[in-house]
CSV table of C-alpha atoms in Angstrom, one decimal:
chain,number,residue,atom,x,y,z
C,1,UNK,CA,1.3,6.6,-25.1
C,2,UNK,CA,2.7,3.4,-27.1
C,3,UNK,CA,1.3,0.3,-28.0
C,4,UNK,CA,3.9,-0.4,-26.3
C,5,UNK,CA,3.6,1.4,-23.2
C,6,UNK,CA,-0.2,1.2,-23.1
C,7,UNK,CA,-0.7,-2.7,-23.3
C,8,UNK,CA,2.8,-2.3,-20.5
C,9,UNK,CA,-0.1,-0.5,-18.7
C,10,UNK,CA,-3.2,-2.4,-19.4
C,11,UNK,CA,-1.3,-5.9,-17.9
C,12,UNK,CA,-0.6,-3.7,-14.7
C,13,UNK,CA,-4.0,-2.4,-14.4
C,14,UNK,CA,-6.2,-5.9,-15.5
C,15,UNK,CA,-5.6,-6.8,-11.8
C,16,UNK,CA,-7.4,-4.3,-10.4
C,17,UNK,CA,-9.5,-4.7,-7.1
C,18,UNK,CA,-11.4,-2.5,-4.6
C,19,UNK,CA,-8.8,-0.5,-2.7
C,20,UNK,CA,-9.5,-1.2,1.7
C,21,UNK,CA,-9.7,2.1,3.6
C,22,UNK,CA,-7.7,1.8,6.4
C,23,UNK,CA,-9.0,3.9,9.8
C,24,UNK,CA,-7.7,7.7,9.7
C,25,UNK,CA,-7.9,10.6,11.3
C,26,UNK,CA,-6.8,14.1,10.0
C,27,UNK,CA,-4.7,16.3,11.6
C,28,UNK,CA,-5.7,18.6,14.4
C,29,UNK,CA,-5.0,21.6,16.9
C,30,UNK,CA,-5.4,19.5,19.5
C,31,UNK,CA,-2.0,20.1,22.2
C,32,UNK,CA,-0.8,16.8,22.9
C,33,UNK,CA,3.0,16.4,24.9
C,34,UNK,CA,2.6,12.7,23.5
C,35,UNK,CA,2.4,13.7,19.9
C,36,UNK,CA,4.9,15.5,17.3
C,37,UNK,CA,4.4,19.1,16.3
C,38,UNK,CA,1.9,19.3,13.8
C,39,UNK,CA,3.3,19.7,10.5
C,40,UNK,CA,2.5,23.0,8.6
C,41,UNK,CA,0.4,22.7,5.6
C,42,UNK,CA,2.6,25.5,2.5
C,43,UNK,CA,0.7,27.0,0.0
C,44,UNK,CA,-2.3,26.1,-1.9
C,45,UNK,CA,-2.2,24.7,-5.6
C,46,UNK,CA,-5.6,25.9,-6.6
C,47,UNK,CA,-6.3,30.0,-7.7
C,48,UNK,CA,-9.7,29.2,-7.5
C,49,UNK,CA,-12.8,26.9,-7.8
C,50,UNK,CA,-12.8,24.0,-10.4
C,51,UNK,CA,-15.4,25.1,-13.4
C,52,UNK,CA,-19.0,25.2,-12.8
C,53,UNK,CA,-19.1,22.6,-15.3
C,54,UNK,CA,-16.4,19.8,-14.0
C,55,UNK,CA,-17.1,16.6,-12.6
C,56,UNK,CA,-16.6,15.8,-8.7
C,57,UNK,CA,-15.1,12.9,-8.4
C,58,UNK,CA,-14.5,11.3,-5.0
C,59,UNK,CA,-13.3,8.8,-2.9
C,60,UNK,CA,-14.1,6.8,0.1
C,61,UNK,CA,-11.1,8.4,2.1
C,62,UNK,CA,-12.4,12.1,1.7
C,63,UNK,CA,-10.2,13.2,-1.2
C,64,UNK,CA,-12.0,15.1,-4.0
C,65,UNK,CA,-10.8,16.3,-7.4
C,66,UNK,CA,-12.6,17.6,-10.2
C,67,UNK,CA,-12.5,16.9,-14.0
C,68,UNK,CA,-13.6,18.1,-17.3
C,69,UNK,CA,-17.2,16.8,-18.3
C,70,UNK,CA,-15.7,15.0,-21.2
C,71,UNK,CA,-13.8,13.0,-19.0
C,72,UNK,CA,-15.1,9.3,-18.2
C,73,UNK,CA,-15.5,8.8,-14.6
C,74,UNK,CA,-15.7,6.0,-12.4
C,75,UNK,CA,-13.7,2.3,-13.4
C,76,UNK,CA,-11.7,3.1,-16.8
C,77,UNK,CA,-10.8,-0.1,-17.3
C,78,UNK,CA,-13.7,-2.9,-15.6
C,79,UNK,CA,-16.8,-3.4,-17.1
C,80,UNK,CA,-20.3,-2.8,-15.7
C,81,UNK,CA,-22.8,-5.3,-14.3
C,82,UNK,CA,-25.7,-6.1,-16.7
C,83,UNK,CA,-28.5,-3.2,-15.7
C,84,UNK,CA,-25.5,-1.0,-14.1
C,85,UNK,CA,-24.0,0.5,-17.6
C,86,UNK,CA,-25.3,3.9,-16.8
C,87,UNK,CA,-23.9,3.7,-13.5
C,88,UNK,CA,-20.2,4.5,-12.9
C,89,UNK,CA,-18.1,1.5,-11.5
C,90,UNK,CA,-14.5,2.2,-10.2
C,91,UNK,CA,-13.0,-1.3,-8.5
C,92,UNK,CA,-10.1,0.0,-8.3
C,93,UNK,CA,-7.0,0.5,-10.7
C,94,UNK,CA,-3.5,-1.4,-9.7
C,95,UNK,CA,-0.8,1.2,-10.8
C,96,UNK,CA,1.9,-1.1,-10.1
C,97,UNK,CA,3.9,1.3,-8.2
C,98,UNK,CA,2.6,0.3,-4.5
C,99,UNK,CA,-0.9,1.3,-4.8
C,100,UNK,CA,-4.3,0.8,-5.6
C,101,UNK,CA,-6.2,3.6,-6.6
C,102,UNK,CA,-10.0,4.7,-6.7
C,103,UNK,CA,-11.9,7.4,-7.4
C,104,UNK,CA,-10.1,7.3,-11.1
C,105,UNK,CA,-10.8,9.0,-14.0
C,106,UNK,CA,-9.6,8.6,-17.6
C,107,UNK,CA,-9.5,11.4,-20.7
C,108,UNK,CA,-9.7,10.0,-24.4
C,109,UNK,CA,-9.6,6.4,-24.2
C,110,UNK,CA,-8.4,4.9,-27.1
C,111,UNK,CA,-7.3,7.5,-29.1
C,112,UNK,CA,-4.4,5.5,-30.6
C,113,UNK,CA,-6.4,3.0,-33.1
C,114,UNK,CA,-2.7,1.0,-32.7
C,115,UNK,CA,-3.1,-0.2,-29.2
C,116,UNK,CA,-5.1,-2.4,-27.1
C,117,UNK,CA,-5.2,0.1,-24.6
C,118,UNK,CA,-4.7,3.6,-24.7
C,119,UNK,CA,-5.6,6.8,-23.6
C,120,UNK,CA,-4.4,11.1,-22.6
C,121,UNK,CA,-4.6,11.5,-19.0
C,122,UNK,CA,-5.5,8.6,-16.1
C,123,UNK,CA,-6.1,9.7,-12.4
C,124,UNK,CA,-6.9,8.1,-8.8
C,125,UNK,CA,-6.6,8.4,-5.4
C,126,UNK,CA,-5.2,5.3,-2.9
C,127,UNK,CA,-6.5,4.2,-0.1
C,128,UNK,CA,-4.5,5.7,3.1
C,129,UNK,CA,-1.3,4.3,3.4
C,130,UNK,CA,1.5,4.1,6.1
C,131,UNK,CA,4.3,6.5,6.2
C,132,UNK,CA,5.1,10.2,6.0
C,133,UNK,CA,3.6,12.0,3.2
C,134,UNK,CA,6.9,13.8,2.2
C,135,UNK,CA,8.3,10.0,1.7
C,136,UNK,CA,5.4,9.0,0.2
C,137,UNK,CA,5.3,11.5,-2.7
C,138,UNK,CA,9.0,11.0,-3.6
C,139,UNK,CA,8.6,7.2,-3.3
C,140,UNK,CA,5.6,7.0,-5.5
C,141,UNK,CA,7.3,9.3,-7.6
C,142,UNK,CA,10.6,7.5,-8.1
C,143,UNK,CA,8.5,4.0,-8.7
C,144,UNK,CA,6.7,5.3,-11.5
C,145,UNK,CA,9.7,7.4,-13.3
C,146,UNK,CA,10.9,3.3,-13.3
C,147,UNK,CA,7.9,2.5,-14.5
C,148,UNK,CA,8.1,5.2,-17.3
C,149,UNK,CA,11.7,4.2,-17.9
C,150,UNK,CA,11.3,0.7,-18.2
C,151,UNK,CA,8.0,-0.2,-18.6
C,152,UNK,CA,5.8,2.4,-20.3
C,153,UNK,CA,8.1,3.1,-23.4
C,154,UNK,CA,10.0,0.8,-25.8
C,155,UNK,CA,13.2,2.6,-26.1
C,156,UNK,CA,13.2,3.8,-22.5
C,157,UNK,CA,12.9,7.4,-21.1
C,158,UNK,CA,14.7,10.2,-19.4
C,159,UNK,CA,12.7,10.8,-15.6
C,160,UNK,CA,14.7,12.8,-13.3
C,161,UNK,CA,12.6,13.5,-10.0
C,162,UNK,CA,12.6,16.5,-8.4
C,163,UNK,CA,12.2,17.1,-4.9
C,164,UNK,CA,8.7,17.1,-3.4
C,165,UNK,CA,7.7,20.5,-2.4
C,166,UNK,CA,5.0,21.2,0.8
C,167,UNK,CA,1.6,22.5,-0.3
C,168,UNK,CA,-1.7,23.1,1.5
C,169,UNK,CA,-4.8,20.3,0.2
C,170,UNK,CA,-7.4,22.0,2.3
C,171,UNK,CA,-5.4,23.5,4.8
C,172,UNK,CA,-4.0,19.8,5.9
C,173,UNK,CA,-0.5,19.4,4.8
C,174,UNK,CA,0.9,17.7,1.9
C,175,UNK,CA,3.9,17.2,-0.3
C,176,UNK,CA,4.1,17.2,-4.6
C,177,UNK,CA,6.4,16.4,-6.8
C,178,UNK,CA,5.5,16.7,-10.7
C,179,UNK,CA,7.8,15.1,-13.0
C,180,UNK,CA,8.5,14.4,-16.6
C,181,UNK,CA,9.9,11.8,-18.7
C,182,UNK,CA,11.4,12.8,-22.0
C,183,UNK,CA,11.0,9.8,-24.3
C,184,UNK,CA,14.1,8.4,-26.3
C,185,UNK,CA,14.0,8.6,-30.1
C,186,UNK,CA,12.2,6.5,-32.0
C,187,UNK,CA,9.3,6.6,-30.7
C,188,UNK,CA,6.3,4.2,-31.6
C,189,UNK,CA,3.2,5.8,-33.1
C,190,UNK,CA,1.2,6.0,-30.0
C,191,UNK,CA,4.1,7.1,-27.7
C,192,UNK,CA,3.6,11.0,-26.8
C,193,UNK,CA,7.5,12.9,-26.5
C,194,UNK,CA,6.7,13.9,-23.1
C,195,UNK,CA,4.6,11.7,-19.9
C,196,UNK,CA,3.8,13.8,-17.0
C,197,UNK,CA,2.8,12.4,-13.7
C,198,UNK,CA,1.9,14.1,-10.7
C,199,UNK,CA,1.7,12.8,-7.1
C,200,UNK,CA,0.5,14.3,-4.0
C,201,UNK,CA,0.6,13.0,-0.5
C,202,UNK,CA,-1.8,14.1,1.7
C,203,UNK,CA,-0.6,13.9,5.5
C,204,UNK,CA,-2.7,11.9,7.9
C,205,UNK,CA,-3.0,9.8,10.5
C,206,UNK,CA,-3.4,5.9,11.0
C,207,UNK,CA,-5.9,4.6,13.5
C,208,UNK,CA,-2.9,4.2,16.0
C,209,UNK,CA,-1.5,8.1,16.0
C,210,UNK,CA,1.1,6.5,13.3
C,211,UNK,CA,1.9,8.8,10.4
C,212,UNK,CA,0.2,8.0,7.3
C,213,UNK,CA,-0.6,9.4,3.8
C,214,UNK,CA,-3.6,9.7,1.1
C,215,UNK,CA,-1.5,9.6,-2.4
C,216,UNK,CA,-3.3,11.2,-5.3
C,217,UNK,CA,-1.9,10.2,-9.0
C,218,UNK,CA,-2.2,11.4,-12.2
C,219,UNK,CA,-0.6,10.4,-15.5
C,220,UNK,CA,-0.8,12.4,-19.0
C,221,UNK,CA,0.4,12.7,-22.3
C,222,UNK,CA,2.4,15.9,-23.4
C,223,UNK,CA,3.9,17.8,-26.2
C,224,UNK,CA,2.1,16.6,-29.4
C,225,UNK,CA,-1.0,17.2,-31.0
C,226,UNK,CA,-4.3,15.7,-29.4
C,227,UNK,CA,-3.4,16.0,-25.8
C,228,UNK,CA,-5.3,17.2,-22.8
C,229,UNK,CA,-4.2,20.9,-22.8
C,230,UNK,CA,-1.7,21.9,-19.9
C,231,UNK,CA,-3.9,24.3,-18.3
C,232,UNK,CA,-6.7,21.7,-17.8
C,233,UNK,CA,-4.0,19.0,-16.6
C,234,UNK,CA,-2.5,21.5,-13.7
C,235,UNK,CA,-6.4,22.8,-12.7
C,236,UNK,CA,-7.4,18.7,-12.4
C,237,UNK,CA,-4.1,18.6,-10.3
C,238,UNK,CA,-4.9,21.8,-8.3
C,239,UNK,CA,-8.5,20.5,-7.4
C,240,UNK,CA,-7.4,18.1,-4.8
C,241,UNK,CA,-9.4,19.0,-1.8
C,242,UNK,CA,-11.8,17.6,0.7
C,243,UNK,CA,-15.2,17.1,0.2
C,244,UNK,CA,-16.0,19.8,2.8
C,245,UNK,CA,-13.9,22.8,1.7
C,246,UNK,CA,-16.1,23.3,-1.3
């Protein structure tokens, strides 16, 4: 993306902090008069297993996706305390659409020698977070399309947001909408024609029964030489799992 969009980016994210799990529980079988119907889980992104290869890369809440082994993993942004270099750090990553993410990963950082900050793909998971998944996915959606409009790019961008559709994250049920912004003409040397980004909401529960949502997030370049290849972008996005269902 842009100089312009990227250092848009990098102010957002130089706040970032450790993201505070909130108590959970997932969904279950168990009949309770007291409780809603539990919500059906649709069907499942993946067609099969991340490659051999990929990188696990987790959060506190659960949540697991996988990655290319190229991929940096860990904090993209923070820096590592002296003796700790070799040791993946991820503090968190402010998105500045409502959430703090961890368990973030980052493809080709700094592959635009005209920004500060810039790189092909950038991906985390929140901390849980009140409200129905379904709302959750479109909200998160609609806040970053703004973001994208009006933030990432100098001359703005066309976002519409389609509807969030229900899918199965290992057989619990969640909502995903995947969206793209078409950049307006001209564009600065670093800004891609196309930006992806891809929520799901992952239904749960808050510690009081309350409805409540895991959000994964992902954000990619598109349509112009150098980018993460489609196929690898929508297998990252279809490796959203537990840690269990492995």
């Amino acid at each position: 993306m842009v100089a312009t969009a990227r250092s848009g980016l990098a102010t957002i994210l130089a706040g970032s902090l450790v993201a505070a799990l909130t108590g959970c529980a997932l969904w279950t079988d168990d009949a309770d008069p007291a409780t809603p119907d539990r919500e059906e889980p649709g069907p499942t992104l993946a067609a099969g297993p991340p490659p051999g290869d990929w990188q696990d890369v987790r959060s506190p809440t659960g949540l697991v996706y996988s990655v290319p082994p190229e991929w940096e993993v860990g904090d993209p942004f923070g820096s590592p305390a002296p003796g700790d270099e070799d040791v993946p750090q991820d503090p968190g990553s402010d998105w500045g659409s409502g959430f703090v993410t961890t368990a973030n990963s980052i493809a080709d950082r700094g592959y635009c020698a005209a920004s500060g900050l810039s790189f092909r793909t950038l991906a985390g998971i929140s901390a849980v977070l009140p409200g129905d998944a379904r709302e959750q996915a479109e909200s998160a959606s609609r806040a970053m399309a703004d973001s994208i409009d009006r933030r990432f790019t100098r001359n703005g961008a066309d976002v519409p947001v389609p509807e969030a559709r229900s899918i199965g994250v290992s057989g619990v049920p969640a909502w995903y909408v995947s969206l793209r912004g078409a950049v307006r003409p001209p564009r600065d040397s670093c800004t891609p024609p196309t930006i992806r980004f891809d929520t799901i909401a992952v239904s749960t529960r808050a510690a009081d029964g309350a409805p409540a949502s895991i959000v994964f997030v992902l954000m990619s370049d598109e349509d112009e030489p150098g980018v993460q290849p489609e196929a690898t972008i929508d297998a990252v996005v279809a490796s959203l799992r537990y840690d269990n269902s492995v």
